mmCIF file of N, CA, C and O in Angstrom:
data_model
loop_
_atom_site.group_PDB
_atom_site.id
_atom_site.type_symbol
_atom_site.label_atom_id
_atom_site.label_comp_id
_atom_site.label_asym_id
_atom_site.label_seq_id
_atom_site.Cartn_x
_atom_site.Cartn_y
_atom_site.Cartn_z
ATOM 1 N N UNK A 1 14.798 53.216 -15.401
ATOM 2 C CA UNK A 1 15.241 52.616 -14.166
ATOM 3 C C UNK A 1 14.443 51.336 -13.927
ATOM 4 O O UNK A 1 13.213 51.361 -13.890
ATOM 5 N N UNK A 2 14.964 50.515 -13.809
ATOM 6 C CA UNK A 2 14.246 48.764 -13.482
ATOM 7 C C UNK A 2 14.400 48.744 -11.636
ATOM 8 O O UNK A 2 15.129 49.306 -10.819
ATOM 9 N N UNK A 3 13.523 47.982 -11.595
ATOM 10 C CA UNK A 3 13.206 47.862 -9.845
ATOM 11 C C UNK A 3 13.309 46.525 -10.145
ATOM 12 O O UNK A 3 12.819 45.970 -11.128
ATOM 13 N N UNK A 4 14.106 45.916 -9.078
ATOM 14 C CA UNK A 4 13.970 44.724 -8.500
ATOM 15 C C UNK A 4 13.534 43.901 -7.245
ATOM 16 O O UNK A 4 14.170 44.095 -6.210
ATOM 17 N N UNK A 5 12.562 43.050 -7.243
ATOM 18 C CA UNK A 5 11.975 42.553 -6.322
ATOM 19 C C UNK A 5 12.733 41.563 -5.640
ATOM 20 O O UNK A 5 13.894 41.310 -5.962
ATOM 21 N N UNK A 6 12.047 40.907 -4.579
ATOM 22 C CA UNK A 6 12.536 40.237 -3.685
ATOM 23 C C UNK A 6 12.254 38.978 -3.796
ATOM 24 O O UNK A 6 11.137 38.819 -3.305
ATOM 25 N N UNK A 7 12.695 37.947 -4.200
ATOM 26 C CA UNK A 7 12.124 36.321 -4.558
ATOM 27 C C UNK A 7 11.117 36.205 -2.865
ATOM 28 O O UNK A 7 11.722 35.941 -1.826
ATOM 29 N N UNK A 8 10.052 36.375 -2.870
ATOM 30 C CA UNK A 8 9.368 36.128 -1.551
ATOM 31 C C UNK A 8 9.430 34.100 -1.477
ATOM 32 O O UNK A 8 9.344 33.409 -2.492
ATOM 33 N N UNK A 9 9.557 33.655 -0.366
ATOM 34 C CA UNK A 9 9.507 32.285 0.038
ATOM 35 C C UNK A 9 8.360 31.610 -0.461
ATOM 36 O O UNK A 9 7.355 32.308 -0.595
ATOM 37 N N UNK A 10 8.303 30.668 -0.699
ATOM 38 C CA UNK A 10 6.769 29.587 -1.355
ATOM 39 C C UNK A 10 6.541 29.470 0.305
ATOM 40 O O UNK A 10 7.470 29.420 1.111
ATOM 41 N N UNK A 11 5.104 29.435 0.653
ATOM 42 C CA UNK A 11 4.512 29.270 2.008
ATOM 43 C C UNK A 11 4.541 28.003 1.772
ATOM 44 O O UNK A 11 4.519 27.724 0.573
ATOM 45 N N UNK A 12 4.614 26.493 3.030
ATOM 46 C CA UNK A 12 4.600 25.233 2.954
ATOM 47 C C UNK A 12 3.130 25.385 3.371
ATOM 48 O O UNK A 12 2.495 26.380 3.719
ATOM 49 N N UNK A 13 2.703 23.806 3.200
ATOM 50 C CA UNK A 13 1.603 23.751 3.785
ATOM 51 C C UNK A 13 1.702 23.282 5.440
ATOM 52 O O UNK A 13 2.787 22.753 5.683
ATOM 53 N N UNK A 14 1.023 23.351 6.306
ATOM 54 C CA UNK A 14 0.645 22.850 7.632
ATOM 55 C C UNK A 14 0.398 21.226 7.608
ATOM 56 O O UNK A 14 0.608 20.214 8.276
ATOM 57 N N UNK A 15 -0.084 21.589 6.609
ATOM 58 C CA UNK A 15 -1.165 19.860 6.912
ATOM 59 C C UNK A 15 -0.842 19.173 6.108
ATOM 60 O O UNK A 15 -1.051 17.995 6.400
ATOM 61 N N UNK A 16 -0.225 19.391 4.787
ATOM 62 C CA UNK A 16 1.119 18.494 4.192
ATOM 63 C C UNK A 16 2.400 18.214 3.776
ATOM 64 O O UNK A 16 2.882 18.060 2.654
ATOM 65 N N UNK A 17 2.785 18.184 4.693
ATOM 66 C CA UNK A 17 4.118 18.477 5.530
ATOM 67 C C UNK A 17 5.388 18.374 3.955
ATOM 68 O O UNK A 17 5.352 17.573 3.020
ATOM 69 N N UNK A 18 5.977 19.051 4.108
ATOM 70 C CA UNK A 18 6.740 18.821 2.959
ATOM 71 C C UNK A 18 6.658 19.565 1.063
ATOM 72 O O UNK A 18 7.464 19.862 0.181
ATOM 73 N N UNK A 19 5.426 19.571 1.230
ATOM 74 C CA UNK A 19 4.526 20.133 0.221
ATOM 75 C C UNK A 19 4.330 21.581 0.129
ATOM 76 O O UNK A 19 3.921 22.004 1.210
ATOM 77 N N UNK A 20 4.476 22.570 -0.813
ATOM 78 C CA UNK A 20 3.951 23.990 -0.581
ATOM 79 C C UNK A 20 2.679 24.472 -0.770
ATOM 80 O O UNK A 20 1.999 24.210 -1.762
ATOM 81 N N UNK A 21 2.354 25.128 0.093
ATOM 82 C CA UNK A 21 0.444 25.482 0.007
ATOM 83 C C UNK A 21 -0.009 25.688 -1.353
ATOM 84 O O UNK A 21 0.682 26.397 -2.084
ATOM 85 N N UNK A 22 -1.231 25.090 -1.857
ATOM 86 C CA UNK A 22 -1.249 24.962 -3.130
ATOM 87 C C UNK A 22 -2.316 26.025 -3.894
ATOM 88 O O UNK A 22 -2.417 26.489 -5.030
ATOM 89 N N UNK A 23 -3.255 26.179 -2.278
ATOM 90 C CA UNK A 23 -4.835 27.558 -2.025
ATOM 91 C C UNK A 23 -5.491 26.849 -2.510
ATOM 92 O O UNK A 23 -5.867 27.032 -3.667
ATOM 93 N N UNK A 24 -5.902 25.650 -1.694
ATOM 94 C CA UNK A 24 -6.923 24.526 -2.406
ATOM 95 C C UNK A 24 -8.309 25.099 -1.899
ATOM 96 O O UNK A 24 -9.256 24.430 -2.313
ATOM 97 N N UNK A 25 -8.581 25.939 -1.277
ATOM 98 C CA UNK A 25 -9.575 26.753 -0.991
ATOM 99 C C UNK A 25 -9.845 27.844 -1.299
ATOM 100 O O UNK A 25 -8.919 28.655 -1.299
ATOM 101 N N UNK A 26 -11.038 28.248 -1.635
ATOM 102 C CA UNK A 26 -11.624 29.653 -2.166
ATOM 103 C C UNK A 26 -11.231 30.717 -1.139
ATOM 104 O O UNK A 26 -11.341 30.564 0.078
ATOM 105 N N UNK A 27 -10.863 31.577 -1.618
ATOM 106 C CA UNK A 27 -10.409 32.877 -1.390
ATOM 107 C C UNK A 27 -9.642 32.808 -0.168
ATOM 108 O O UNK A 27 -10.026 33.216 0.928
ATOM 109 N N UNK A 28 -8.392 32.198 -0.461
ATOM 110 C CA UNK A 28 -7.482 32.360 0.453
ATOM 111 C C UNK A 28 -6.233 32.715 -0.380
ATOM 112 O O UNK A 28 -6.023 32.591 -1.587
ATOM 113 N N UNK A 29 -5.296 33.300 0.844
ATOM 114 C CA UNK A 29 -3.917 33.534 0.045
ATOM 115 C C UNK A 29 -2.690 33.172 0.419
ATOM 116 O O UNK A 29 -1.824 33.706 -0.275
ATOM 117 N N UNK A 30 -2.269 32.430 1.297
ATOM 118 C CA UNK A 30 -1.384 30.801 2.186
ATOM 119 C C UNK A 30 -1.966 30.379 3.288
ATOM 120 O O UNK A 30 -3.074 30.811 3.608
ATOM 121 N N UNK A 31 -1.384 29.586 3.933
ATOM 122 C CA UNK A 31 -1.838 28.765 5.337
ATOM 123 C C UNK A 31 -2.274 29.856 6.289
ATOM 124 O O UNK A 31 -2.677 29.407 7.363
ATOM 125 N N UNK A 32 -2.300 31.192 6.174
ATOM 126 C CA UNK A 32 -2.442 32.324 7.254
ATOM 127 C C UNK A 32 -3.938 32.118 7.735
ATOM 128 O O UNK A 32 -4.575 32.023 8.784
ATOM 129 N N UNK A 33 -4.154 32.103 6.201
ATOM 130 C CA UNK A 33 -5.860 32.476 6.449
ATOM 131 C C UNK A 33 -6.639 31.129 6.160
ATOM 132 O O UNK A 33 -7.845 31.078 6.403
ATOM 133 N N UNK A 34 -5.998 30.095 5.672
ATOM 134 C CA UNK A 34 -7.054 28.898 5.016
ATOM 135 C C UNK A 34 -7.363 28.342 6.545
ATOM 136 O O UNK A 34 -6.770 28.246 7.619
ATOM 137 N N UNK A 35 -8.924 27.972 5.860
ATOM 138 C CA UNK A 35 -9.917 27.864 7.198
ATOM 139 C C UNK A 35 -9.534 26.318 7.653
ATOM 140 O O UNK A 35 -9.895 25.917 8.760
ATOM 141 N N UNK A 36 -8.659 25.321 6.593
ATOM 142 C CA UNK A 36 -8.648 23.701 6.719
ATOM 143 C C UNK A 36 -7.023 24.169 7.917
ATOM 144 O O UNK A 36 -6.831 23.541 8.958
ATOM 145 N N UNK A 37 -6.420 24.905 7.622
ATOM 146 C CA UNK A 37 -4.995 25.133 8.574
ATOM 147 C C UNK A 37 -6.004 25.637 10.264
ATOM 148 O O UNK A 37 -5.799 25.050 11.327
ATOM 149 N N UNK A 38 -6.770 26.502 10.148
ATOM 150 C CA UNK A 38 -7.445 27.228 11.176
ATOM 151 C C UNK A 38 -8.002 25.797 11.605
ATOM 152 O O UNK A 38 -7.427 25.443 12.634
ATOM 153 N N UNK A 39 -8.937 24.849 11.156
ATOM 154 C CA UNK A 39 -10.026 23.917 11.660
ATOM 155 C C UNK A 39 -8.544 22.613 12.470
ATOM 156 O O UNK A 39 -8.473 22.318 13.663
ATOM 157 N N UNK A 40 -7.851 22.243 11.656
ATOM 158 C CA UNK A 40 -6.244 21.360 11.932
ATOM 159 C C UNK A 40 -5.937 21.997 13.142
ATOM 160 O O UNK A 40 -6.014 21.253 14.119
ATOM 161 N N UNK A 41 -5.635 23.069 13.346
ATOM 162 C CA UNK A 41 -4.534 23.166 13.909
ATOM 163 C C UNK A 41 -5.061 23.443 15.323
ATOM 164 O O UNK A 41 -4.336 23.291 16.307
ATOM 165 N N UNK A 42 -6.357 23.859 15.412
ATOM 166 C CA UNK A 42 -7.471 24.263 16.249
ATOM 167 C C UNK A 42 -7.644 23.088 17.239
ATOM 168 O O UNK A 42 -8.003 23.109 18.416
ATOM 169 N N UNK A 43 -7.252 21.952 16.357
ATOM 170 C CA UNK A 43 -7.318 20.760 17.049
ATOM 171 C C UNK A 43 -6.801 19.826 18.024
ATOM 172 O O UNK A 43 -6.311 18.945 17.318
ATOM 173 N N UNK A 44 -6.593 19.448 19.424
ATOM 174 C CA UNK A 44 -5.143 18.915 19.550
ATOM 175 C C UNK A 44 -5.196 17.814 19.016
ATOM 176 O O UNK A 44 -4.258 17.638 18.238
ATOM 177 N N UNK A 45 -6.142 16.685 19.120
ATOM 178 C CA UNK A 45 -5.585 15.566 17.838
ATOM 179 C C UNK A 45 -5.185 15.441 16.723
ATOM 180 O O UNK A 45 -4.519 14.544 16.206
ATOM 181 N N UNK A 46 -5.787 16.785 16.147
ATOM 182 C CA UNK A 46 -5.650 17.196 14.933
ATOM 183 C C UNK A 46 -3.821 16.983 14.794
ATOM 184 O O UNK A 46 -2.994 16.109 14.533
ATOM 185 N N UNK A 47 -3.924 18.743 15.246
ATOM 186 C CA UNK A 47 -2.419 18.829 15.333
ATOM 187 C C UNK A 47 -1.211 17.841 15.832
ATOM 188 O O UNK A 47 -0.015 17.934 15.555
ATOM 189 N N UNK A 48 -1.807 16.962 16.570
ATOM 190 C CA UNK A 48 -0.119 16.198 17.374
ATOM 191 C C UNK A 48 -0.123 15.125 15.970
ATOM 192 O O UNK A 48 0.980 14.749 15.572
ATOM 193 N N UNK A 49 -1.561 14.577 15.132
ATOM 194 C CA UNK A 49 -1.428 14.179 14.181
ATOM 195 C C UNK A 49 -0.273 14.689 13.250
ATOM 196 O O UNK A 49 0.804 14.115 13.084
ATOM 197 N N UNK A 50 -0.624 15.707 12.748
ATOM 198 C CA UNK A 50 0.319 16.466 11.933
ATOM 199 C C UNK A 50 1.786 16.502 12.343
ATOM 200 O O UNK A 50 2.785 16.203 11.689
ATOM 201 N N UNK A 51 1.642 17.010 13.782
ATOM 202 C CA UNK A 51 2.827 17.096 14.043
ATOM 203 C C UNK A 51 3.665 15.339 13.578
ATOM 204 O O UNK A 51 4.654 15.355 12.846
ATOM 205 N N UNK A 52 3.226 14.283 13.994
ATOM 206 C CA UNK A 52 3.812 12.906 13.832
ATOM 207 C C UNK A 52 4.403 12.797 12.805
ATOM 208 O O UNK A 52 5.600 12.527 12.707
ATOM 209 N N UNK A 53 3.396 13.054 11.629
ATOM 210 C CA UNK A 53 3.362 13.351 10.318
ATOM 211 C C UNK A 53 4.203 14.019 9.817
ATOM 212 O O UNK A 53 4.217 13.808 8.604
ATOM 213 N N UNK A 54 5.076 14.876 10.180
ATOM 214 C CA UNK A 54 6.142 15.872 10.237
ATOM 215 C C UNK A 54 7.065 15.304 10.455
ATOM 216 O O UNK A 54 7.888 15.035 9.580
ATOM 217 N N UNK A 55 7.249 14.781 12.343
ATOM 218 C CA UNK A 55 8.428 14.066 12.192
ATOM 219 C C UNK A 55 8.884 12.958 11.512
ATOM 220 O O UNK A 55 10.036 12.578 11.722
ATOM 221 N N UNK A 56 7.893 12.147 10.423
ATOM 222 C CA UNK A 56 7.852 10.762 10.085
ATOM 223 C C UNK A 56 8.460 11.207 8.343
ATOM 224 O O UNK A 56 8.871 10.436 7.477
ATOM 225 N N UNK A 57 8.324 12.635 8.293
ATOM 226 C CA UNK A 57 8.800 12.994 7.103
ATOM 227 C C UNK A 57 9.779 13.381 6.537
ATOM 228 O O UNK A 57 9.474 14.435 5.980
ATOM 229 N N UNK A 58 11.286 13.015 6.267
ATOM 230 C CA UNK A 58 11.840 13.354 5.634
ATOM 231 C C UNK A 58 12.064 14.754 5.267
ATOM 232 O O UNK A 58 11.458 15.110 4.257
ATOM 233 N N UNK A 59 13.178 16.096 6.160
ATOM 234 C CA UNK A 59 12.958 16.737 5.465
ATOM 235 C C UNK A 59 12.213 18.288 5.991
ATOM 236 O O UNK A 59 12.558 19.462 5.854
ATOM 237 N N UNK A 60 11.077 17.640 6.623
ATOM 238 C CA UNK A 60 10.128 18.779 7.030
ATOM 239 C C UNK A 60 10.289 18.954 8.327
ATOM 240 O O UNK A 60 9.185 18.971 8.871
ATOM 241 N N UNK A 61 11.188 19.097 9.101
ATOM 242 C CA UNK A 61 11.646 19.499 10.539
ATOM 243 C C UNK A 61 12.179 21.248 10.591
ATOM 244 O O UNK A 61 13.226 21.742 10.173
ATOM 245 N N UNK A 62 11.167 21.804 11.179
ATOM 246 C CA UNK A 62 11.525 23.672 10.763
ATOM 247 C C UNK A 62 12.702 23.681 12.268
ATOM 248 O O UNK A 62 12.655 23.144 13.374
ATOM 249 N N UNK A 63 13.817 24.706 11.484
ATOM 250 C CA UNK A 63 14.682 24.666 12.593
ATOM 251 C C UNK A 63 14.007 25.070 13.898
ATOM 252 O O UNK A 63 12.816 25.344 14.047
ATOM 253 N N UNK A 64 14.789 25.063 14.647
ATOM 254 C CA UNK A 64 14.432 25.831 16.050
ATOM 255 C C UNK A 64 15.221 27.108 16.550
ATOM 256 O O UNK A 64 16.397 27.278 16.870
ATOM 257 N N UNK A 65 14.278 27.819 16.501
ATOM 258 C CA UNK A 65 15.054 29.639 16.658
ATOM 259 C C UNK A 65 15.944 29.601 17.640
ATOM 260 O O UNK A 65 15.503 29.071 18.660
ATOM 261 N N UNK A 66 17.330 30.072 17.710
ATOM 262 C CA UNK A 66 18.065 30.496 18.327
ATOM 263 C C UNK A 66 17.550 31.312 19.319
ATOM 264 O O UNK A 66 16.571 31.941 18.920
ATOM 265 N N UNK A 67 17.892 31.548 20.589
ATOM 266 C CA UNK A 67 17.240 32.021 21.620
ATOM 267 C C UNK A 67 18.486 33.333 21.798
ATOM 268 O O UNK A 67 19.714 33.249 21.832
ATOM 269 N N UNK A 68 17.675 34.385 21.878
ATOM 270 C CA UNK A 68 18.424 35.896 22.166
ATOM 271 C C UNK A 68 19.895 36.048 22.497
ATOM 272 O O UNK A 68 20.674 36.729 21.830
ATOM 273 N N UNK A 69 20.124 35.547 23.286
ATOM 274 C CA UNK A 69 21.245 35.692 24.406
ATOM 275 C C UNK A 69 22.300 34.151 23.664
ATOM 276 O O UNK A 69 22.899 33.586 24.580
ATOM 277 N N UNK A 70 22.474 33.705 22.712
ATOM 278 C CA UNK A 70 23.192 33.031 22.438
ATOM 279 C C UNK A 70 23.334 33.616 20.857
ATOM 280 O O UNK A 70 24.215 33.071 20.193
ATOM 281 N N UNK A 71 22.711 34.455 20.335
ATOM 282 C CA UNK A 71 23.185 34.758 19.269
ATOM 283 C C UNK A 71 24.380 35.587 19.056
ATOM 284 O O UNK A 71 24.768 35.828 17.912
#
């Protein structure tokens, strides 16, 4: 009997927008836990940076969830 798995999603990165997390840091395992996503995002300059950076990119705009009562 063969089991088949589930293609799990490539995690993107936070902080380069467009790009998939690559674990450019020791002992991490996607953007959940890397301490450079935690120190970014921790930030508000940080983040509205990023965020700019996002919208200026081609591409990397994550939809926006449908809200309950309209699905």
């Amino acid at each position: 009997m063969s089991t088949t798995r589930a293609a799990r999603p490539a995690a993107s990165c936070p902080i380069r927008p467009g790009e998939p997390c690559t674990l450019c840091q020791l002992d991490v395992t996607g953007p959940q836990d890397c301490p450079l996503v935690y120190l970014v995002m921790g930030d508000d300059e940080l983040r509205e940076g990023v965020h700019r950076s996002r919208l200026a990119t081609p591409g990397t705009h994550r939809p926006r969830p449908v809200p309950a009562e309209d699905r």
